[in-house]
Amino acid sequence: DIKEINEWQLILITYPVIKERRRFVRVSLIFNCEETVNRTNKFIIKKITALRAPHLTDDLIKPRRHVLVIINPFSGQKHGLKLWKTHVEPILQTANIDYDIIETVHRRHAFEIAKDLKLDTYDAVAVVSGDGLILEIISGFLMRQDRERALKMPLVHIPGGTCNGLAASICFQCNEPFLPRGIFCTEMALMLAQPRYLPLRINHVQTEHDGDKAMLMALLMP
């Protein structure tokens, strides 16, 4: 007798913590029932689907998330583009997240982008830079008439600077593994793909030379 064997395969892309770092692991699940694999697939999709971004006002559910990526190619060791290509872009592609990329070309470029940004277009803004570009974007949001809504736009700091205090603070608060003076772009990219929205406290600081400025407190690791 010849027995027909039917198998269905479900491929999972995972990033478990291995040796105190997030590592890429491809998992293959084999099923002998098509109905079971379909139920499992629906269950996983439901679990990993990101919550609606807090700044969005309409009830329209987008089929795919859309992220604006702002890269400062000159921050830190001038490796912003390489960090994006190596550690971040593959994760967004795997997660089926659409993205637009803007490279900053002059001082306060990110400020101008944030001031005129169409909020309904994007689910989040990812910033590949040091802490300074994040401050530019927040300052741009503060100049808008709809600043309260703009400040709800999720910001993700992909550490491309020298100290990267904000990204380190976020990893620390979220109990994510990271190297204080190393590369932890993968961890931040995974937060972008699977976000958990946390508030960021902004302070207004008045200085003798710069006047009133928006500042944020970050944990600087020794």
C-alpha atoms as a PDB file:
ATOM      1  CA  ASP A   1       0.000   0.000   0.000  1.00  0.00           C
ATOM      2  CA  ILE A   2       1.164   3.512  -0.801  1.00  0.00           C
ATOM      3  CA  LYS A   3       0.372   6.063   1.876  1.00  0.00           C
ATOM      4  CA  GLU A   4       0.212   9.704   0.932  1.00  0.00           C
ATOM      5  CA  ILE A   5       1.866  11.983   3.481  1.00  0.00           C
ATOM      6  CA  ASN A   6       0.663  15.576   3.536  1.00  0.00           C
ATOM      7  CA  GLU A   7       2.690  18.115   5.474  1.00  0.00           C
ATOM      8  CA  TRP A   8       2.336  21.845   5.837  1.00  0.00           C
ATOM      9  CA  GLN A   9       5.221  24.041   6.877  1.00  0.00           C
ATOM     10  CA  LEU A  10       5.095  27.342   8.745  1.00  0.00           C
ATOM     11  CA  ILE A  11       8.296  29.416   8.857  1.00  0.00           C
ATOM     12  CA  LEU A  12       8.826  31.780  11.791  1.00  0.00           C
ATOM     13  CA  ILE A  13      11.497  34.477  11.913  1.00  0.00           C
ATOM     14  CA  THR A  14      12.411  35.047  15.557  1.00  0.00           C
ATOM     15  CA  TYR A  15      14.978  37.033  17.534  1.00  0.00           C
ATOM     16  CA  PRO A  16      15.421  35.329  20.915  1.00  0.00           C
ATOM     17  CA  VAL A  17      17.995  36.461  23.461  1.00  0.00           C
ATOM     18  CA  ILE A  18      21.082  34.265  23.102  1.00  0.00           C
ATOM     19  CA  LYS A  19      24.223  35.086  25.079  1.00  0.00           C
ATOM     20  CA  GLU A  20      22.739  38.433  26.144  1.00  0.00           C
ATOM     21  CA  ARG A  21      22.012  39.596  22.577  1.00  0.00           C
ATOM     22  CA  ARG A  22      19.084  39.343  20.181  1.00  0.00           C
ATOM     23  CA  ARG A  23      19.944  36.753  17.541  1.00  0.00           C
ATOM     24  CA  PHE A  24      18.254  35.836  14.270  1.00  0.00           C
ATOM     25  CA  VAL A  25      16.723  32.343  14.421  1.00  0.00           C
ATOM     26  CA  ARG A  26      14.634  30.753  11.683  1.00  0.00           C
ATOM     27  CA  VAL A  27      12.104  28.246  13.043  1.00  0.00           C
ATOM     28  CA  SER A  28      10.272  25.697  10.916  1.00  0.00           C
ATOM     29  CA  LEU A  29       7.006  24.206  12.201  1.00  0.00           C
ATOM     30  CA  ILE A  30       5.630  21.108  10.503  1.00  0.00           C
ATOM     31  CA  PHE A  31       1.908  20.269  10.582  1.00  0.00           C
ATOM     32  CA  ASN A  32      -0.011  17.302   9.231  1.00  0.00           C
ATOM     33  CA  CYS A  33      -3.303  19.166   9.084  1.00  0.00           C
ATOM     34  CA  GLU A  34      -3.984  22.202   6.898  1.00  0.00           C
ATOM     35  CA  GLU A  35      -6.681  23.502   9.216  1.00  0.00           C
ATOM     36  CA  THR A  36      -4.272  23.443  12.157  1.00  0.00           C
ATOM     37  CA  VAL A  37      -1.569  25.365  10.323  1.00  0.00           C
ATOM     38  CA  ASN A  38      -4.110  27.991   9.232  1.00  0.00           C
ATOM     39  CA  ARG A  39      -5.379  28.413  12.791  1.00  0.00           C
ATOM     40  CA  THR A  40      -1.818  28.656  14.087  1.00  0.00           C
ATOM     41  CA  ASN A  41      -0.914  31.237  11.464  1.00  0.00           C
ATOM     42  CA  LYS A  42      -3.942  33.390  12.321  1.00  0.00           C
ATOM     43  CA  PHE A  43      -3.144  33.133  16.032  1.00  0.00           C
ATOM     44  CA  ILE A  44       0.469  34.251  15.499  1.00  0.00           C
ATOM     45  CA  ILE A  45      -0.558  37.147  13.248  1.00  0.00           C
ATOM     46  CA  LYS A  46      -3.045  38.326  15.868  1.00  0.00           C
ATOM     47  CA  LYS A  47      -0.385  38.194  18.575  1.00  0.00           C
ATOM     48  CA  ILE A  48       2.268  40.114  16.634  1.00  0.00           C
ATOM     49  CA  THR A  49       0.024  42.743  15.035  1.00  0.00           C
ATOM     50  CA  ALA A  50       1.073  46.147  16.348  1.00  0.00           C
ATOM     51  CA  LEU A  51      -1.326  48.322  18.286  1.00  0.00           C
ATOM     52  CA  ARG A  52      -2.685  51.380  16.528  1.00  0.00           C
ATOM     53  CA  ALA A  53      -0.316  54.337  16.834  1.00  0.00           C
ATOM     54  CA  PRO A  54      -1.607  56.838  19.433  1.00  0.00           C
ATOM     55  CA  HIS A  55      -1.403  59.888  17.140  1.00  0.00           C
ATOM     56  CA  LEU A  56      -3.743  58.466  14.490  1.00  0.00           C
ATOM     57  CA  THR A  57      -7.250  59.895  14.705  1.00  0.00           C
ATOM     58  CA  ASP A  58      -9.204  57.918  12.117  1.00  0.00           C
ATOM     59  CA  ASP A  59     -10.526  54.407  12.547  1.00  0.00           C
ATOM     60  CA  LEU A  60      -9.107  53.198   9.252  1.00  0.00           C
ATOM     61  CA  ILE A  61      -7.019  50.062   9.725  1.00  0.00           C
ATOM     62  CA  LYS A  62      -4.048  50.054   7.366  1.00  0.00           C
ATOM     63  CA  PRO A  63      -3.119  46.743   5.746  1.00  0.00           C
ATOM     64  CA  ARG A  64       0.580  47.559   6.324  1.00  0.00           C
ATOM     65  CA  ARG A  65       2.344  49.921   8.672  1.00  0.00           C
ATOM     66  CA  HIS A  66       4.252  52.837   7.162  1.00  0.00           C
ATOM     67  CA  VAL A  67       7.348  54.318   8.807  1.00  0.00           C
ATOM     68  CA  LEU A  68       9.378  57.423   8.029  1.00  0.00           C
ATOM     69  CA  VAL A  69      13.103  56.766   8.436  1.00  0.00           C
ATOM     70  CA  ILE A  70      15.333  59.810   8.942  1.00  0.00           C
ATOM     71  CA  ILE A  71      19.056  59.102   8.690  1.00  0.00           C
ATOM     72  CA  ASN A  72      21.888  61.419   9.622  1.00  0.00           C
ATOM     73  CA  PRO A  73      24.775  60.009   7.540  1.00  0.00           C
ATOM     74  CA  PHE A  74      27.311  62.144   9.424  1.00  0.00           C
ATOM     75  CA  SER A  75      26.444  61.340  13.041  1.00  0.00           C
ATOM     76  CA  GLY A  76      28.773  59.346  15.283  1.00  0.00           C
ATOM     77  CA  GLN A  77      31.336  57.477  13.207  1.00  0.00           C
ATOM     78  CA  LYS A  78      29.423  58.298   9.986  1.00  0.00           C
ATOM     79  CA  HIS A  79      28.051  54.757   9.801  1.00  0.00           C
ATOM     80  CA  GLY A  80      24.349  55.665   9.820  1.00  0.00           C
ATOM     81  CA  LEU A  81      23.571  54.284   6.365  1.00  0.00           C
ATOM     82  CA  LYS A  82      25.522  51.091   7.015  1.00  0.00           C
ATOM     83  CA  LEU A  83      23.736  50.539  10.336  1.00  0.00           C
ATOM     84  CA  TRP A  84      20.393  51.019   8.603  1.00  0.00           C
ATOM     85  CA  LYS A  85      21.197  48.595   5.790  1.00  0.00           C
ATOM     86  CA  THR A  86      22.730  45.958   8.055  1.00  0.00           C
ATOM     87  CA  HIS A  87      20.595  45.959  11.187  1.00  0.00           C
ATOM     88  CA  VAL A  88      17.285  47.720  10.545  1.00  0.00           C
ATOM     89  CA  GLU A  89      16.093  47.438   6.954  1.00  0.00           C
ATOM     90  CA  PRO A  90      16.068  43.591   6.892  1.00  0.00           C
ATOM     91  CA  ILE A  91      13.829  43.517   9.980  1.00  0.00           C
ATOM     92  CA  LEU A  92      11.329  45.974   8.490  1.00  0.00           C
ATOM     93  CA  GLN A  93      11.244  44.000   5.259  1.00  0.00           C
ATOM     94  CA  THR A  94      10.643  40.752   7.136  1.00  0.00           C
ATOM     95  CA  ALA A  95       7.863  42.425   9.152  1.00  0.00           C
ATOM     96  CA  ASN A  96       6.201  43.727   5.943  1.00  0.00           C
ATOM     97  CA  ILE A  97       6.542  47.338   7.066  1.00  0.00           C
ATOM     98  CA  ASP A  98       6.650  50.000   4.361  1.00  0.00           C
ATOM     99  CA  TYR A  99       9.088  52.864   4.805  1.00  0.00           C
ATOM    100  CA  ASP A 100      10.297  56.104   3.268  1.00  0.00           C
ATOM    101  CA  ILE A 101      13.885  57.254   3.790  1.00  0.00           C
ATOM    102  CA  ILE A 102      15.141  60.817   4.140  1.00  0.00           C
ATOM    103  CA  GLU A 103      18.816  61.618   4.658  1.00  0.00           C
ATOM    104  CA  THR A 104      19.463  64.880   6.439  1.00  0.00           C
ATOM    105  CA  VAL A 105      21.622  67.257   4.418  1.00  0.00           C
ATOM    106  CA  HIS A 106      21.910  70.340   6.605  1.00  0.00           C
ATOM    107  CA  ARG A 107      21.487  71.597  10.145  1.00  0.00           C
ATOM    108  CA  ARG A 108      17.872  71.629  11.392  1.00  0.00           C
ATOM    109  CA  HIS A 109      16.742  69.560   8.417  1.00  0.00           C
ATOM    110  CA  ALA A 110      14.945  67.133  10.749  1.00  0.00           C
ATOM    111  CA  PHE A 111      13.292  70.114  12.466  1.00  0.00           C
ATOM    112  CA  GLU A 112      11.842  71.224   9.129  1.00  0.00           C
ATOM    113  CA  ILE A 113      10.659  67.701   8.318  1.00  0.00           C
ATOM    114  CA  ALA A 114       8.864  67.349  11.658  1.00  0.00           C
ATOM    115  CA  LYS A 115       7.273  70.797  11.431  1.00  0.00           C
ATOM    116  CA  ASP A 116       5.629  69.994   8.080  1.00  0.00           C
ATOM    117  CA  LEU A 117       5.102  66.236   8.456  1.00  0.00           C
ATOM    118  CA  LYS A 118       1.707  64.817   7.448  1.00  0.00           C
ATOM    119  CA  LEU A 119       0.861  62.876  10.576  1.00  0.00           C
ATOM    120  CA  ASP A 120      -1.702  60.569   8.979  1.00  0.00           C
ATOM    121  CA  THR A 121       0.857  59.241   6.503  1.00  0.00           C
ATOM    122  CA  TYR A 122       3.068  57.439   9.005  1.00  0.00           C
ATOM    123  CA  ASP A 123       2.673  55.098  11.956  1.00  0.00           C
ATOM    124  CA  ALA A 124       6.060  56.044  13.412  1.00  0.00           C
ATOM    125  CA  VAL A 125       9.276  57.958  12.790  1.00  0.00           C
ATOM    126  CA  ALA A 126      12.553  56.059  13.069  1.00  0.00           C
ATOM    127  CA  VAL A 127      15.680  58.143  13.557  1.00  0.00           C
ATOM    128  CA  VAL A 128      19.114  56.709  12.726  1.00  0.00           C
ATOM    129  CA  SER A 129      21.418  59.165  14.457  1.00  0.00           C
ATOM    130  CA  GLY A 130      22.610  60.378  17.805  1.00  0.00           C
ATOM    131  CA  ASP A 131      20.383  62.022  20.402  1.00  0.00           C
ATOM    132  CA  GLY A 132      20.551  65.424  18.692  1.00  0.00           C
ATOM    133  CA  LEU A 133      18.307  64.536  15.755  1.00  0.00           C
ATOM    134  CA  ILE A 134      15.599  63.282  18.115  1.00  0.00           C
ATOM    135  CA  LEU A 135      15.638  66.696  19.798  1.00  0.00           C
ATOM    136  CA  GLU A 136      15.321  68.400  16.413  1.00  0.00           C
ATOM    137  CA  ILE A 137      12.219  66.373  15.604  1.00  0.00           C
ATOM    138  CA  ILE A 138      10.629  67.070  18.979  1.00  0.00           C
ATOM    139  CA  SER A 139      11.375  70.775  18.539  1.00  0.00           C
ATOM    140  CA  GLY A 140       9.715  70.658  15.124  1.00  0.00           C
ATOM    141  CA  PHE A 141       6.622  69.010  16.601  1.00  0.00           C
ATOM    142  CA  LEU A 142       6.454  71.704  19.285  1.00  0.00           C
ATOM    143  CA  MET A 143       6.255  74.399  16.587  1.00  0.00           C
ATOM    144  CA  ARG A 144       3.106  72.915  15.050  1.00  0.00           C
ATOM    145  CA  GLN A 145      -0.425  74.106  15.732  1.00  0.00           C
ATOM    146  CA  ASP A 146      -1.398  70.474  16.326  1.00  0.00           C
ATOM    147  CA  ARG A 147       1.577  69.942  18.642  1.00  0.00           C
ATOM    148  CA  GLU A 148      -0.363  67.846  21.156  1.00  0.00           C
ATOM    149  CA  ARG A 149      -1.221  65.310  18.505  1.00  0.00           C
ATOM    150  CA  ALA A 150       2.207  65.499  16.849  1.00  0.00           C
ATOM    151  CA  LEU A 151       3.939  64.708  20.135  1.00  0.00           C
ATOM    152  CA  LYS A 152       2.006  61.426  20.242  1.00  0.00           C
ATOM    153  CA  MET A 153       3.784  60.279  17.076  1.00  0.00           C
ATOM    154  CA  PRO A 154       5.900  57.244  18.059  1.00  0.00           C
ATOM    155  CA  LEU A 155       9.629  57.958  17.784  1.00  0.00           C
ATOM    156  CA  VAL A 156      12.190  55.180  17.578  1.00  0.00           C
ATOM    157  CA  HIS A 157      15.848  55.974  18.151  1.00  0.00           C
ATOM    158  CA  ILE A 158      18.128  53.717  16.124  1.00  0.00           C
ATOM    159  CA  PRO A 159      21.487  54.387  17.822  1.00  0.00           C
ATOM    160  CA  GLY A 160      23.821  55.848  15.220  1.00  0.00           C
ATOM    161  CA  GLY A 161      25.613  58.443  17.302  1.00  0.00           C
ATOM    162  CA  THR A 162      28.421  58.378  19.835  1.00  0.00           C
ATOM    163  CA  CYS A 163      26.667  58.076  23.213  1.00  0.00           C
ATOM    164  CA  ASN A 164      23.087  57.132  22.211  1.00  0.00           C
ATOM    165  CA  GLY A 165      21.777  57.853  25.690  1.00  0.00           C
ATOM    166  CA  LEU A 166      18.106  57.850  24.679  1.00  0.00           C
ATOM    167  CA  ALA A 167      18.242  54.456  22.961  1.00  0.00           C
ATOM    168  CA  ALA A 168      20.147  53.038  25.936  1.00  0.00           C
ATOM    169  CA  SER A 169      17.496  54.405  28.306  1.00  0.00           C
ATOM    170  CA  ILE A 170      14.709  52.807  26.281  1.00  0.00           C
ATOM    171  CA  CYS A 171      16.474  49.440  26.183  1.00  0.00           C
ATOM    172  CA  PHE A 172      17.108  49.631  29.915  1.00  0.00           C
ATOM    173  CA  GLN A 173      13.474  50.456  30.698  1.00  0.00           C
ATOM    174  CA  CYS A 174      12.194  47.692  28.407  1.00  0.00           C
ATOM    175  CA  ASN A 175      14.655  45.156  29.842  1.00  0.00           C
ATOM    176  CA  GLU A 176      16.258  44.665  26.437  1.00  0.00           C
ATOM    177  CA  PRO A 177      19.872  43.471  26.248  1.00  0.00           C
ATOM    178  CA  PHE A 178      22.286  46.085  24.955  1.00  0.00           C
ATOM    179  CA  LEU A 179      25.941  47.028  25.000  1.00  0.00           C
ATOM    180  CA  PRO A 180      26.304  50.573  26.384  1.00  0.00           C
ATOM    181  CA  ARG A 181      29.165  51.368  24.011  1.00  0.00           C
ATOM    182  CA  GLY A 182      28.349  48.835  21.314  1.00  0.00           C
ATOM    183  CA  ILE A 183      25.845  48.377  18.508  1.00  0.00           C
ATOM    184  CA  PHE A 184      22.307  47.585  19.601  1.00  0.00           C
ATOM    185  CA  CYS A 185      20.401  48.650  16.486  1.00  0.00           C
ATOM    186  CA  THR A 186      18.753  45.242  16.147  1.00  0.00           C
ATOM    187  CA  GLU A 187      17.063  45.591  19.531  1.00  0.00           C
ATOM    188  CA  MET A 188      15.664  49.012  18.631  1.00  0.00           C
ATOM    189  CA  ALA A 189      14.561  47.832  15.180  1.00  0.00           C
ATOM    190  CA  LEU A 190      12.609  45.000  16.803  1.00  0.00           C
ATOM    191  CA  MET A 191      10.861  47.550  19.016  1.00  0.00           C
ATOM    192  CA  LEU A 192       9.907  49.403  15.854  1.00  0.00           C
ATOM    193  CA  ALA A 193       8.505  46.223  14.311  1.00  0.00           C
ATOM    194  CA  GLN A 194       6.682  45.205  17.502  1.00  0.00           C
ATOM    195  CA  PRO A 195       6.076  48.485  19.357  1.00  0.00           C
ATOM    196  CA  ARG A 196       5.062  49.056  22.935  1.00  0.00           C
ATOM    197  CA  TYR A 197       4.259  52.745  23.219  1.00  0.00           C
ATOM    198  CA  LEU A 198       5.906  54.508  26.161  1.00  0.00           C
ATOM    199  CA  PRO A 199       5.618  58.206  27.076  1.00  0.00           C
ATOM    200  CA  LEU A 200       8.684  60.429  26.852  1.00  0.00           C
ATOM    201  CA  ARG A 201       8.979  63.249  29.360  1.00  0.00           C
ATOM    202  CA  ILE A 202      10.018  66.532  27.739  1.00  0.00           C
ATOM    203  CA  ASN A 203      11.416  69.456  29.715  1.00  0.00           C
ATOM    204  CA  HIS A 204      11.700  73.098  28.712  1.00  0.00           C
ATOM    205  CA  VAL A 205      15.088  74.566  29.557  1.00  0.00           C
ATOM    206  CA  GLN A 206      15.950  78.246  29.221  1.00  0.00           C
ATOM    207  CA  THR A 207      19.584  79.125  28.635  1.00  0.00           C
ATOM    208  CA  GLU A 208      21.345  82.441  28.356  1.00  0.00           C
ATOM    209  CA  HIS A 209      22.538  81.868  24.791  1.00  0.00           C
ATOM    210  CA  ASP A 210      19.929  79.564  23.218  1.00  0.00           C
ATOM    211  CA  GLY A 211      16.742  80.758  24.903  1.00  0.00           C
ATOM    212  CA  ASP A 212      13.875  78.324  25.512  1.00  0.00           C
ATOM    213  CA  LYS A 213      14.649  74.789  24.296  1.00  0.00           C
ATOM    214  CA  ALA A 214      13.013  71.386  24.573  1.00  0.00           C
ATOM    215  CA  MET A 215      15.153  68.798  26.324  1.00  0.00           C
ATOM    216  CA  LEU A 216      14.750  65.170  27.305  1.00  0.00           C
ATOM    217  CA  MET A 217      16.382  63.203  30.066  1.00  0.00           C
ATOM    218  CA  ALA A 218      18.322  60.111  29.030  1.00  0.00           C
ATOM    219  CA  LEU A 219      20.249  57.514  30.981  1.00  0.00           C
ATOM    220  CA  LEU A 220      23.927  57.765  30.095  1.00  0.00           C
ATOM    221  CA  MET A 221      25.740  54.517  30.780  1.00  0.00           C
ATOM    222  CA  PRO A 222      29.347  54.646  32.027  1.00  0.00           C
END
